[in-house]
Coordinates of C-alpha atoms in Angstrom, one line a residue:
X1 CA 52.4 80.6 97.9
X2 CA 55.6 82.3 99.1
X3 CA 57.4 85.0 97.2
X4 CA 61.2 85.3 97.5
X5 CA 62.5 88.7 96.6
X6 CA 66.0 89.4 95.1
X7 CA 66.5 85.8 93.8
X8 CA 67.3 87.1 90.3
X9 CA 68.4 90.5 88.8
X10 CA 65.6 92.9 87.9
X11 CA 65.0 93.4 84.2
X12 CA 64.9 97.2 83.6
X13 CA 64.0 97.1 79.9
X14 CA 64.8 95.6 76.5
X15 CA 68.1 97.3 76.6
X16 CA 69.3 95.7 79.8
X17 CA 72.7 94.3 78.9
X18 CA 73.1 92.3 82.1
X19 CA 70.8 89.5 81.1
X20 CA 72.9 88.3 78.1
X21 CA 76.0 88.6 80.3
X22 CA 74.6 86.7 83.2
X23 CA 72.8 84.1 81.2
X24 CA 75.5 81.4 81.8
X25 CA 74.8 81.9 85.5
X26 CA 71.1 81.2 85.5
X27 CA 71.5 77.6 86.4
X28 CA 73.6 78.4 89.4
X29 CA 71.0 81.0 90.5
X30 CA 68.2 78.5 90.2
X31 CA 70.3 75.9 92.1
X32 CA 71.0 78.4 94.9
X33 CA 67.3 79.3 95.0
X34 CA 66.1 75.7 95.3
X35 CA 68.8 74.5 97.7
X36 CA 69.7 77.5 99.9
X37 CA 66.9 80.1 99.9
X38 CA 64.0 77.7 100.6
X39 CA 64.3 76.2 104.1
X40 CA 64.5 72.4 104.4
X41 CA 61.1 70.7 104.9
X42 CA 62.4 68.9 108.0
X43 CA 62.8 72.3 109.8
X44 CA 59.3 73.6 108.9
X45 CA 56.1 73.1 110.9
X46 CA 52.7 71.8 109.8
X47 CA 54.1 69.0 107.5
X48 CA 55.4 71.7 105.1
X49 CA 56.2 70.5 101.6
X50 CA 57.4 72.4 98.5
X51 CA 55.1 71.9 95.6
X52 CA 57.1 73.8 92.9
X53 CA 59.1 76.8 92.1
X54 CA 58.1 79.4 89.5
X55 CA 60.9 82.0 88.7
X56 CA 59.8 85.6 87.8
X57 CA 62.9 86.9 86.0
X58 CA 61.5 90.2 85.1
X59 CA 60.5 90.9 88.7
X60 CA 63.7 89.5 90.1
X61 CA 62.0 87.0 92.4
X62 CA 60.4 83.6 92.5
X63 CA 57.1 82.0 93.7
X64 CA 57.3 78.9 95.8
X65 CA 54.2 76.7 95.9
X66 CA 53.8 74.7 99.1
X67 CA 51.3 72.6 101.0
X68 CA 50.8 72.2 104.7
X69 CA 48.5 70.6 107.3
X70 CA 46.9 73.1 109.7
X71 CA 46.5 71.9 113.3
X72 CA 43.2 72.5 115.0
X73 CA 44.9 74.8 117.5
X74 CA 45.9 77.3 114.7
X75 CA 43.9 79.4 112.4
X76 CA 44.7 79.6 108.8
X77 CA 46.1 83.1 109.2
X78 CA 48.3 82.1 112.1
X79 CA 49.6 79.0 110.4
X80 CA 50.6 81.0 107.3
X81 CA 52.1 83.7 109.4
X82 CA 54.2 81.1 111.2
X83 CA 55.4 79.6 107.9
X84 CA 56.4 83.1 106.6
X85 CA 58.3 83.8 109.8
X86 CA 60.2 80.5 109.6
X87 CA 61.3 81.3 106.1
X88 CA 62.4 84.8 107.0
X89 CA 64.3 83.4 110.0
X90 CA 66.1 80.9 107.8
X91 CA 67.2 83.7 105.4
X92 CA 68.4 85.9 108.3
X93 CA 70.3 83.1 110.0
X94 CA 72.1 82.0 106.9
X95 CA 72.8 85.6 105.9
X96 CA 72.0 85.2 102.2
X97 CA 73.4 87.9 99.9
X98 CA 73.1 87.7 96.1
X99 CA 76.4 88.2 94.3
X100 CA 74.9 90.4 91.5
X101 CA 73.8 93.3 93.9
X102 CA 75.1 92.2 97.4
X103 CA 71.6 92.6 98.8
X104 CA 69.7 90.3 101.1
X105 CA 66.9 87.9 100.1
X106 CA 63.5 88.5 101.7
X107 CA 60.5 86.1 101.9
X108 CA 56.8 87.2 101.9
X109 CA 53.5 85.4 101.9
X110 CA 51.5 85.9 98.8
X111 CA 48.1 87.2 99.8
X112 CA 46.5 87.5 96.4
X113 CA 46.5 86.0 92.9
X114 CA 49.7 87.0 91.0
X115 CA 49.3 88.3 87.5
X116 CA 52.0 86.4 85.6
X117 CA 52.5 88.5 82.5
X118 CA 55.5 88.9 80.2
X119 CA 54.4 92.0 78.3
X120 CA 57.3 93.8 76.7
X121 CA 56.0 97.2 77.5
X122 CA 55.8 96.7 81.3
X123 CA 58.9 96.7 83.4
X124 CA 59.5 97.2 87.1
X125 CA 59.1 100.7 88.5
X126 CA 59.4 102.3 92.0
X127 CA 55.8 103.5 91.5
X128 CA 52.9 101.1 91.5
X129 CA 49.3 101.9 90.6
X130 CA 46.6 100.4 92.8
X131 CA 43.0 99.9 91.7
X132 CA 40.6 99.0 94.5
X133 CA 36.9 98.7 95.1
X134 CA 35.7 99.9 98.5
X135 CA 36.6 102.6 100.9
X136 CA 40.1 102.9 102.1
X137 CA 42.2 106.0 102.9
X138 CA 45.9 106.8 102.8
X139 CA 46.5 105.4 106.3
X140 CA 45.0 102.1 105.3
X141 CA 47.1 101.8 102.2
X142 CA 50.2 102.7 104.2
X143 CA 49.5 99.9 106.6
X144 CA 49.0 97.3 103.8
X145 CA 52.0 98.3 101.7
X146 CA 54.6 99.4 104.3
X147 CA 55.9 95.9 105.1
X148 CA 57.5 95.5 101.6
X149 CA 59.7 98.6 101.9
X150 CA 60.1 102.2 102.7
X151 CA 57.4 104.4 101.1
X152 CA 58.2 107.8 99.8
X153 CA 54.6 109.0 99.0
X154 CA 51.0 107.8 98.6
X155 CA 48.7 109.7 96.2
X156 CA 45.0 109.1 95.9
X157 CA 43.8 109.8 92.4
X158 CA 40.5 111.4 91.7
X159 CA 37.8 108.9 90.7
X160 CA 36.6 109.1 87.1
X161 CA 32.9 108.1 86.6
X162 CA 32.2 104.5 87.6
X163 CA 35.8 103.4 87.2
X164 CA 37.5 101.8 90.3
X165 CA 39.3 104.1 92.7
X166 CA 43.0 104.5 92.1
X167 CA 46.1 105.3 94.1
X168 CA 49.8 105.6 93.4
X169 CA 52.4 104.3 95.9
X170 CA 56.0 105.3 95.4
X171 CA 58.7 103.2 97.1
X172 CA 62.3 104.2 97.8
X173 CA 63.6 101.0 96.2
X174 CA 62.4 99.1 93.2
X175 CA 62.6 95.8 95.0
X176 CA 59.9 96.9 97.4
X177 CA 57.5 97.7 94.5
X178 CA 58.1 94.3 92.8
X179 CA 57.4 92.5 96.1
X180 CA 54.2 94.5 96.7
X181 CA 52.9 93.8 93.2
X182 CA 53.7 90.1 93.4
X183 CA 52.2 89.6 96.8
X184 CA 49.1 91.9 96.8
X185 CA 47.7 91.8 93.3
X186 CA 44.2 90.3 93.5
X187 CA 44.3 90.3 97.3
X188 CA 41.3 91.2 99.4
X189 CA 42.2 93.2 102.5
X190 CA 39.6 94.7 104.8
X191 CA 36.9 93.9 102.3
X192 CA 38.8 95.8 99.7
X193 CA 40.0 94.0 96.6
X194 CA 43.3 95.3 95.2
X195 CA 44.7 95.3 91.7
X196 CA 48.4 96.2 91.5
X197 CA 50.3 97.2 88.3
X198 CA 53.5 99.1 87.6
X199 CA 53.2 102.8 86.9
X200 CA 54.4 103.7 83.4
X201 CA 57.2 106.3 83.3
X202 CA 59.5 107.9 80.7
X203 CA 62.3 105.7 79.4
X204 CA 64.9 108.2 80.5
X205 CA 63.6 108.0 84.1
X206 CA 64.1 104.3 84.1
X207 CA 67.7 104.7 83.3
X208 CA 68.1 107.4 86.1
X209 CA 66.2 105.2 88.5
X210 CA 68.6 102.3 87.8
X211 CA 71.6 104.6 88.3
X212 CA 70.3 105.9 91.6
X213 CA 69.4 102.4 92.8
X214 CA 72.9 101.2 92.1
X215 CA 75.0 104.2 93.3
X216 CA 77.4 101.8 95.1
X217 CA 78.3 100.4 91.7
X218 CA 78.0 103.5 89.5
X219 CA 80.2 105.8 91.6
X220 CA 83.2 103.5 91.8
X221 CA 82.8 102.6 88.1
X222 CA 82.8 106.3 87.1
X223 CA 85.9 107.0 89.4
X224 CA 87.8 104.1 87.8
X225 CA 86.9 105.3 84.3
X226 CA 88.2 108.8 85.1
X227 CA 91.3 107.4 86.7
X228 CA 91.9 105.1 83.7
X229 CA 91.4 108.0 81.3
X230 CA 93.9 110.2 83.2
X231 CA 96.4 107.4 83.3
X232 CA 96.2 106.9 79.5
X233 CA 96.6 110.6 78.9
X234 CA 99.2 111.7 81.6
X235 CA 101.3 108.5 82.1
X236 CA 103.0 108.8 78.7
X237 CA 103.6 112.5 79.4
X238 CA 105.1 111.6 82.7
X239 CA 107.4 109.0 81.2
X240 CA 108.5 111.4 78.5
X241 CA 109.3 114.1 81.1
X242 CA 111.3 111.6 83.1
X243 CA 113.2 110.3 80.1
X244 CA 113.9 113.9 79.0
X245 CA 115.1 114.9 82.4
X246 CA 117.4 111.9 82.8
X247 CA 118.9 112.2 79.3
X248 CA 119.1 116.1 79.6
X249 CA 117.2 116.3 76.3
X250 CA 116.3 120.0 76.9
X251 CA 119.6 121.0 78.6
X252 CA 121.6 123.8 77.0
X253 CA 124.8 122.1 77.9
X254 CA 124.0 119.1 75.6
X255 CA 123.9 121.2 72.4
X256 CA 127.0 122.9 71.0
X257 CA 125.2 125.7 69.3
X258 CA 123.3 126.7 72.4
X259 CA 126.4 126.6 74.5
X260 CA 128.1 128.9 72.1
X261 CA 125.1 131.2 72.0
X262 CA 124.9 131.4 75.8
X263 CA 128.6 132.1 76.0
X264 CA 128.4 135.0 73.4
X265 CA 125.3 136.6 74.9
X266 CA 124.8 135.9 78.6
X267 CA 128.4 135.0 79.2
X268 CA 129.6 138.5 78.0
X269 CA 127.1 140.3 80.2
X270 CA 127.8 138.6 83.5
X271 CA 130.8 137.0 85.1
X272 CA 128.8 134.5 87.1
X273 CA 129.9 131.0 86.4
X274 CA 127.3 128.7 85.0
X275 CA 128.8 125.7 86.8
X276 CA 128.4 125.1 90.5
X277 CA 131.6 125.8 92.5
X278 CA 132.9 123.0 94.8
X279 CA 133.6 123.9 98.4
X280 CA 137.3 124.1 99.0
X281 CA 139.3 124.6 102.2
X282 CA 137.0 122.7 104.5
X283 CA 139.3 119.8 105.6
X284 CA 136.5 117.6 107.0
X285 CA 134.4 118.0 103.8
X286 CA 137.5 117.2 101.7
X287 CA 138.0 114.0 103.5
X288 CA 134.3 113.0 103.1
X289 CA 134.5 114.0 99.4
X290 CA 137.6 111.8 98.9
X291 CA 135.8 108.9 100.6
X292 CA 132.8 109.4 98.3
X293 CA 135.0 109.4 95.2
X294 CA 136.6 106.1 96.3
X295 CA 133.1 104.5 96.7
X296 CA 131.9 105.8 93.3
X297 CA 134.9 104.1 91.6
X298 CA 133.7 100.7 93.0
X299 CA 130.9 98.7 91.1
X300 CA 127.5 99.2 92.7
X301 CA 127.3 95.6 93.9
X302 CA 130.2 96.1 96.3
X303 CA 129.4 99.6 97.7
X304 CA 125.7 100.1 97.0
X305 CA 124.6 103.1 98.9
X306 CA 125.2 105.4 101.8
X307 CA 123.2 107.9 103.8
X308 CA 124.3 111.1 105.3
X309 CA 123.0 113.2 108.1
X310 CA 123.0 116.8 106.9
X311 CA 121.4 118.7 104.1
X312 CA 124.5 120.6 103.0
X313 CA 126.2 117.4 101.6
X314 CA 124.5 118.3 98.3
X315 CA 127.1 121.0 97.6
X316 CA 130.0 118.6 98.0
X317 CA 128.2 115.8 96.1
X318 CA 127.5 118.0 93.2
X319 CA 131.2 118.9 92.7
X320 CA 132.1 115.2 93.1
X321 CA 129.5 113.9 90.7
X322 CA 130.6 116.4 87.9
X323 CA 133.8 114.5 87.6
X324 CA 132.8 111.1 88.7
X325 CA 129.8 110.4 86.4
X326 CA 128.7 111.7 83.1
X327 CA 125.0 110.9 83.9
X328 CA 124.6 113.2 86.8
X329 CA 121.2 114.2 85.4
X330 CA 119.9 111.2 87.2
X331 CA 119.5 113.3 90.4
X332 CA 117.0 115.0 92.5
X333 CA 114.7 116.3 89.8
X334 CA 114.1 112.8 88.3
X335 CA 113.5 111.5 91.7
X336 CA 111.1 114.3 92.4
X337 CA 109.0 113.2 89.4
X338 CA 108.8 109.8 90.9
X339 CA 107.8 111.2 94.3
X340 CA 105.0 113.4 92.9
X341 CA 103.6 110.4 91.2
X342 CA 103.4 108.1 94.1
X343 CA 102.5 110.5 96.9
X344 CA 98.8 110.3 96.1
X345 CA 98.7 106.5 95.6
X346 CA 98.3 103.4 97.7
X347 CA 101.0 100.8 98.3
X348 CA 100.7 98.6 95.2
X349 CA 100.4 101.6 93.0
X350 CA 103.6 103.1 94.5
X351 CA 105.5 99.9 94.1
X352 CA 104.4 99.6 90.4
X353 CA 105.3 103.2 89.7
X354 CA 108.7 103.1 91.2
X355 CA 109.8 99.7 90.0
X356 CA 108.5 100.5 86.5
X357 CA 111.1 103.3 86.4
X358 CA 113.8 100.7 85.9
X359 CA 112.9 100.4 82.2
X360 CA 113.1 104.1 81.6
X361 CA 116.4 104.2 83.5
X362 CA 117.8 101.6 81.2
X363 CA 116.6 103.6 78.2
X364 CA 118.1 106.7 79.6
X365 CA 121.4 104.9 80.2
X366 CA 121.5 103.8 76.6
X367 CA 121.0 107.4 75.4
X368 CA 123.7 108.5 77.8
X369 CA 126.1 105.9 76.4
X370 CA 125.5 107.3 72.9
X371 CA 126.5 110.7 74.2
X372 CA 129.6 109.4 75.9
X373 CA 130.6 107.7 72.6
X374 CA 130.4 111.2 71.0
X375 CA 132.5 112.6 73.9
X376 CA 135.1 109.9 73.5
X377 CA 135.4 110.7 69.8
X378 CA 136.0 114.3 70.8
X379 CA 138.8 113.2 73.1
X380 CA 137.1 113.1 76.6
X381 CA 136.5 109.9 78.4
X382 CA 135.4 109.1 81.9
X383 CA 137.1 106.0 83.4
X384 CA 133.9 105.0 85.3
X385 CA 130.7 104.9 83.3
X386 CA 128.5 104.2 86.3
X387 CA 125.3 106.2 86.6
X388 CA 124.7 107.8 90.0
X389 CA 121.2 108.4 91.5
X390 CA 120.8 110.9 94.2
X391 CA 117.7 110.8 96.4
X392 CA 117.4 113.9 98.5
X393 CA 115.1 114.4 101.5
X394 CA 114.9 110.6 102.2
X395 CA 112.7 110.0 105.2
X396 CA 112.2 113.7 105.8
X397 CA 110.2 114.7 108.8
X398 CA 107.1 115.7 106.9
X399 CA 104.5 113.0 107.6
X400 CA 101.5 112.1 105.5
X401 CA 99.2 109.1 105.0
X402 CA 101.5 107.3 102.6
X403 CA 105.0 108.3 103.8
X404 CA 105.9 104.8 105.1
X405 CA 104.9 103.3 101.8
X406 CA 106.9 105.9 99.9
X407 CA 110.1 105.3 101.8
X408 CA 109.8 101.5 101.6
X409 CA 109.2 101.6 97.8
X410 CA 112.1 104.0 97.2
X411 CA 114.4 101.8 99.2
X412 CA 113.2 98.7 97.2
X413 CA 113.8 100.5 93.9
X414 CA 117.3 101.5 95.0
X415 CA 118.0 97.9 96.0
X416 CA 117.0 96.7 92.5
X417 CA 119.3 99.3 90.9
X418 CA 122.2 98.2 93.1
X419 CA 121.7 94.5 92.9
X420 CA 121.5 94.6 89.1
X421 CA 124.6 96.8 88.9
X422 CA 122.7 99.5 87.2
X423 CA 123.7 102.5 89.3
X424 CA 125.1 103.9 92.5
X425 CA 122.4 105.2 94.8
X426 CA 123.1 108.0 97.2
X427 CA 120.5 108.9 99.9
X428 CA 120.7 112.4 101.5
X429 CA 118.8 112.6 104.7
X430 CA 118.7 114.3 108.1
X431 CA 116.9 111.4 109.8
X432 CA 119.1 109.4 112.1
X433 CA 117.2 106.1 111.5
X434 CA 117.2 106.3 107.7
X435 CA 119.5 103.3 107.4
X436 CA 116.9 100.9 108.8
X437 CA 114.7 100.6 105.7
X438 CA 117.9 100.4 103.5
X439 CA 119.3 97.6 105.6
X440 CA 116.0 95.8 105.4
X441 CA 116.0 95.6 101.6
X442 CA 119.8 95.0 101.4
X443 CA 120.5 92.5 104.2
X444 CA 123.6 91.0 102.6
X445 CA 125.3 94.2 101.4
X446 CA 127.1 96.8 103.5
X447 CA 125.6 100.3 103.5
X448 CA 128.4 102.9 103.6
X449 CA 127.6 105.9 105.7
X450 CA 129.0 109.4 106.0
X451 CA 128.0 111.2 109.1
X452 CA 128.9 114.9 108.6
X453 CA 130.3 116.4 111.7
X454 CA 130.6 120.1 112.5
X455 CA 133.7 121.9 111.4
X456 CA 136.6 122.6 113.7
X457 CA 137.3 126.2 114.7
X458 CA 140.1 126.5 112.2
X459 CA 137.9 125.2 109.3
X460 CA 135.0 127.4 110.3
X461 CA 137.2 130.5 110.4
X462 CA 138.6 129.6 107.0
X463 CA 135.1 129.2 105.6
X464 CA 134.0 132.6 107.1
X465 CA 137.0 134.5 105.8
X466 CA 136.4 133.1 102.3
X467 CA 133.3 135.3 102.3
X468 CA 134.4 138.2 104.5
X469 CA 137.3 140.5 104.3
X470 CA 139.9 139.6 107.0
X471 CA 141.2 143.1 107.2
X472 CA 137.8 144.5 107.9
X473 CA 136.9 141.8 110.4
X474 CA 140.2 140.8 112.0
X475 CA 138.9 139.3 115.2
X476 CA 136.1 136.8 114.6
X477 CA 137.5 134.0 116.7
X478 CA 135.1 134.5 119.6
X479 CA 131.9 134.9 117.5
X480 CA 132.7 131.9 115.4
X481 CA 133.6 129.9 118.5
X482 CA 130.2 130.8 120.0
X483 CA 128.3 129.8 116.8
X484 CA 130.3 126.6 116.2
X485 CA 131.0 124.7 113.0
X486 CA 127.4 124.2 111.7
X487 CA 127.4 125.3 108.1
X488 CA 123.9 126.7 108.2
X489 CA 124.6 128.9 111.2
X490 CA 127.9 130.1 109.7
X491 CA 126.1 131.0 106.4
X492 CA 123.5 132.9 108.4
X493 CA 126.2 134.7 110.4
X494 CA 127.9 135.8 107.1
X495 CA 124.6 137.0 105.6
X496 CA 123.8 139.1 108.7
X497 CA 127.3 140.8 108.6
X498 CA 126.9 141.5 104.9
X499 CA 123.5 142.9 105.7
X500 CA 125.1 145.6 107.9
X501 CA 125.2 144.0 111.3
X502 CA 128.2 143.9 113.5
X503 CA 129.7 140.5 114.4
X504 CA 128.6 140.9 118.0
X505 CA 125.0 141.8 117.0
X506 CA 124.8 138.9 114.5
X507 CA 125.9 136.4 117.2
X508 CA 123.4 137.8 119.6
X509 CA 120.6 137.5 117.0
X510 CA 121.5 133.9 116.1
X511 CA 121.8 133.1 119.8
X512 CA 118.3 134.6 120.6
X513 CA 116.8 132.4 117.8
X514 CA 118.5 129.3 119.2
X515 CA 117.2 130.1 122.7
X516 CA 113.6 130.4 121.3
X517 CA 114.1 127.1 119.4
X518 CA 115.2 125.3 122.6
X519 CA 112.4 126.8 124.7
X520 CA 109.7 126.0 122.3
X521 CA 111.0 122.6 121.2
X522 CA 112.3 121.2 124.5
X523 CA 110.0 122.7 127.1
X524 CA 106.9 122.7 124.9
X525 CA 106.2 126.5 125.2
X526 CA 103.5 128.0 123.0
X527 CA 102.6 124.6 121.6
X528 CA 99.6 125.2 119.2
X529 CA 99.5 121.7 117.8
X530 CA 98.9 119.9 121.0
X531 CA 101.7 117.5 120.1
X532 CA 103.0 114.9 122.7
X533 CA 106.7 115.1 123.5
X534 CA 108.7 112.0 123.8
X535 CA 110.5 113.4 126.9
X536 CA 109.6 115.4 129.9
X537 CA 110.8 119.0 130.5
X538 CA 112.6 117.8 133.7
X539 CA 114.5 115.2 131.7
X540 CA 115.7 117.8 129.2
X541 CA 116.5 120.2 132.1
X542 CA 118.9 117.6 133.5
X543 CA 120.5 117.1 130.1
X544 CA 120.8 120.8 129.6
X545 CA 122.7 121.4 132.8
X546 CA 125.2 118.7 131.9
X547 CA 125.7 120.0 128.4
X548 CA 126.0 123.7 129.2
X549 CA 129.6 123.2 130.2
X550 CA 130.6 122.6 126.6
X551 CA 131.8 119.1 127.3
X552 CA 130.0 115.9 126.1
X553 CA 127.9 114.2 128.8
X554 CA 128.4 110.5 129.5
X555 CA 125.4 108.5 128.1
X556 CA 125.4 105.8 130.7
X557 CA 125.6 108.3 133.5
X558 CA 122.5 110.1 132.2
X559 CA 120.6 106.9 131.4
X560 CA 120.7 105.7 135.0
X561 CA 119.6 109.1 136.4
X562 CA 116.4 108.7 138.4
X563 CA 114.5 111.0 136.0
X564 CA 115.4 108.8 133.0
X565 CA 114.8 105.4 134.8
X566 CA 117.2 103.6 132.4
X567 CA 115.0 104.3 129.3
X568 CA 116.3 105.0 125.8
X569 CA 113.1 106.5 124.4
X570 CA 113.7 110.0 125.7
X571 CA 117.2 110.2 124.2
X572 CA 115.9 108.9 120.8
X573 CA 113.1 111.4 120.8
X574 CA 115.5 114.3 121.6
X575 CA 117.9 113.2 118.9
X576 CA 115.0 113.0 116.4
X577 CA 114.1 116.6 117.4
X578 CA 117.7 117.6 116.8
X579 CA 118.1 119.0 120.3
X580 CA 120.9 116.5 121.1
X581 CA 123.2 114.3 119.1
X582 CA 124.4 110.9 120.4
X583 CA 128.0 109.9 119.8
X584 CA 128.5 106.1 119.3
X585 CA 131.6 104.2 120.2
X586 CA 132.1 100.5 119.5
X587 CA 128.6 100.1 118.2
X588 CA 126.7 101.6 121.2
X589 CA 125.8 105.1 122.5
X590 CA 128.7 106.6 124.3
X591 CA 128.2 110.4 124.8
X592 CA 125.6 113.1 124.4
X593 CA 126.3 116.4 122.7
X594 CA 124.0 119.4 121.9
X595 CA 122.2 119.1 118.6
X596 CA 123.9 122.2 117.3
X597 CA 127.1 123.9 118.6
X598 CA 125.1 127.1 119.1
X599 CA 122.9 125.3 121.6
X600 CA 125.8 125.2 124.1
X601 CA 125.6 129.0 124.3
X602 CA 121.8 128.8 124.3
X603 CA 121.8 126.4 127.2
X604 CA 124.1 128.8 129.2
X605 CA 121.7 131.7 128.3
X606 CA 118.7 129.8 129.6
X607 CA 120.5 128.9 132.8
X608 CA 121.1 132.6 133.4
X609 CA 117.4 133.1 133.7
X610 CA 117.1 133.0 137.5
X611 CA 113.4 132.8 137.7
X612 CA 113.0 130.0 135.2
X613 CA 116.0 128.1 136.7
X614 CA 114.5 128.3 140.2
X615 CA 111.1 126.9 139.0
X616 CA 112.8 124.0 137.2
X617 CA 115.0 123.2 140.1
X618 CA 112.1 123.2 142.5
X619 CA 110.1 120.9 140.2
X620 CA 113.1 118.6 139.7
X621 CA 113.8 118.5 143.5
X622 CA 110.2 117.8 144.2
X623 CA 110.0 115.0 141.7
X624 CA 113.2 113.4 143.1
X625 CA 112.0 113.8 146.6
X626 CA 108.7 112.1 145.8
X627 CA 110.5 109.2 144.3
X628 CA 112.9 108.9 147.2
X629 CA 110.0 109.1 149.7
X630 CA 108.2 106.3 147.8
X631 CA 111.4 104.2 148.0
X632 CA 111.7 104.8 151.7
X633 CA 108.1 103.9 152.3
X634 CA 108.6 100.7 150.3
X635 CA 111.7 99.8 152.2
X636 CA 110.0 100.5 155.6
X637 CA 107.1 98.2 154.6
X638 CA 109.6 95.5 153.7
X639 CA 111.4 95.9 157.1
X640 CA 108.0 95.6 158.9
X641 CA 107.3 92.4 156.9
X642 CA 110.7 91.0 157.8
X643 CA 110.3 92.0 161.5
X644 CA 106.9 90.3 161.8

């Protein structure tokens, strides 16, 4: 007989619920055992013929009766060994895995007389008890039982009177013990007759044994159960928080009594305004704000979204949204709730979480409409009842495992809002390539873009004098001209002056910071992260010398420089690092400027470092000389070939 292990699931006890569940699949298992596990007779030696199949459901295997004709050149042992090897080779070559535990099927030759019992009190166990007559030690038992699986321990029990000697063999897996019992019970090995039975154990140990044997199933199942429980508990809370945030359920401004109470208490103690103040006097920002207002008065399907380049647009947008839309609560905070939910999820989970927000957005819009009806009854009415969604920090530079999925799903969600005329969507970003995922999800709609430029000298001075006394600081033209029109640098300049520094010292401090930024970012000084730059220090050195004059450098002239070799990648990497900014004209790169206005002075400061300048010039000249020498050698070789 042959014994095929893992043909059926093991029966762990009377409580094993798998058997009733898998009962409809017994016929398919029996058919698989007869047609696939047993090798075809034509491929077997010695006129091999299958006599019958006897399933052993409790042990998880089956016995196969067979007949054969032994040639005179083979002994019985060698012939049976050859049949066993052929069966094992058949299973290995066909790579048979059973669907109920994803484990392989093994074949063994039955050496004894199996005890075919169906007692309800005996079930498979990792430990088997062996009774034997004769003299055999632990080494002998190990040799006999090792082929069926990995052995954890072998214990020889003390003999009691004239009773047979006993030993306990503990396997690492229960399939090994069932195979050993089925194949070796009643066998006579080395003049020793063996009797193999399962060792009885506590019922609780059986459960733990099954759990430990199926850790690949139990661990994911427990994880799924915990995740499902957390979803059931926290998902309604998340939805309620999102709905409350969008509808301003807990906002003081939505309740008349609370507004009156704040006015009569906090309002009498402080003069600070509770409403954000719009930025006035900045001509460029006023133009951008007017453009934004015009876009927000158009239905979403015609002007769906736009992206900006700088973080400070939020101040201007807040002032515009206060008058343009009564549902401005649909802003950064509501989007942050969505981001927190999807940051720790995979792609499909992120897609479901974001797209499922549409339903809550619609509910929030209905609630907002009811509030607007109350406002209309009170005499106030907004001509455009179009919600506005502001997504701040879109495609920010912080990278994690699921950032690409996050940006793609947010863009898809925004596209659904726009295409269904539910809301305007405004993306605020400092990434120059942020429009690519938006154009991908909205191929047939224009994406309006506002690229915030730095302020002119007049606007920058006007902004500074709105926060500083002009009589106390009458001559700030030169410091402001050095700093430039970048809002963040101007705010830092104002803070330092208010902190007690003179304008000259404040400019020097800001300039020193800019020089450090350029040295560390462009030339890779003090790099502790071992990051790889997208450009070489010599390439940036060439750019820096061109830009130190304060005038924009021609893009095509720099691109054909020998150090750039007509490549666009270094320019894109430098722009991504905010070391330069590329000016486009007629849809293509036209000129290159410093990433910040203060960088012009920083470049000039670096060029005044004689030692560093000499080193970079030597390296640059050496590199160009090597390239020219290589070209000359190539041309000489071509001339020699032509001459010959």
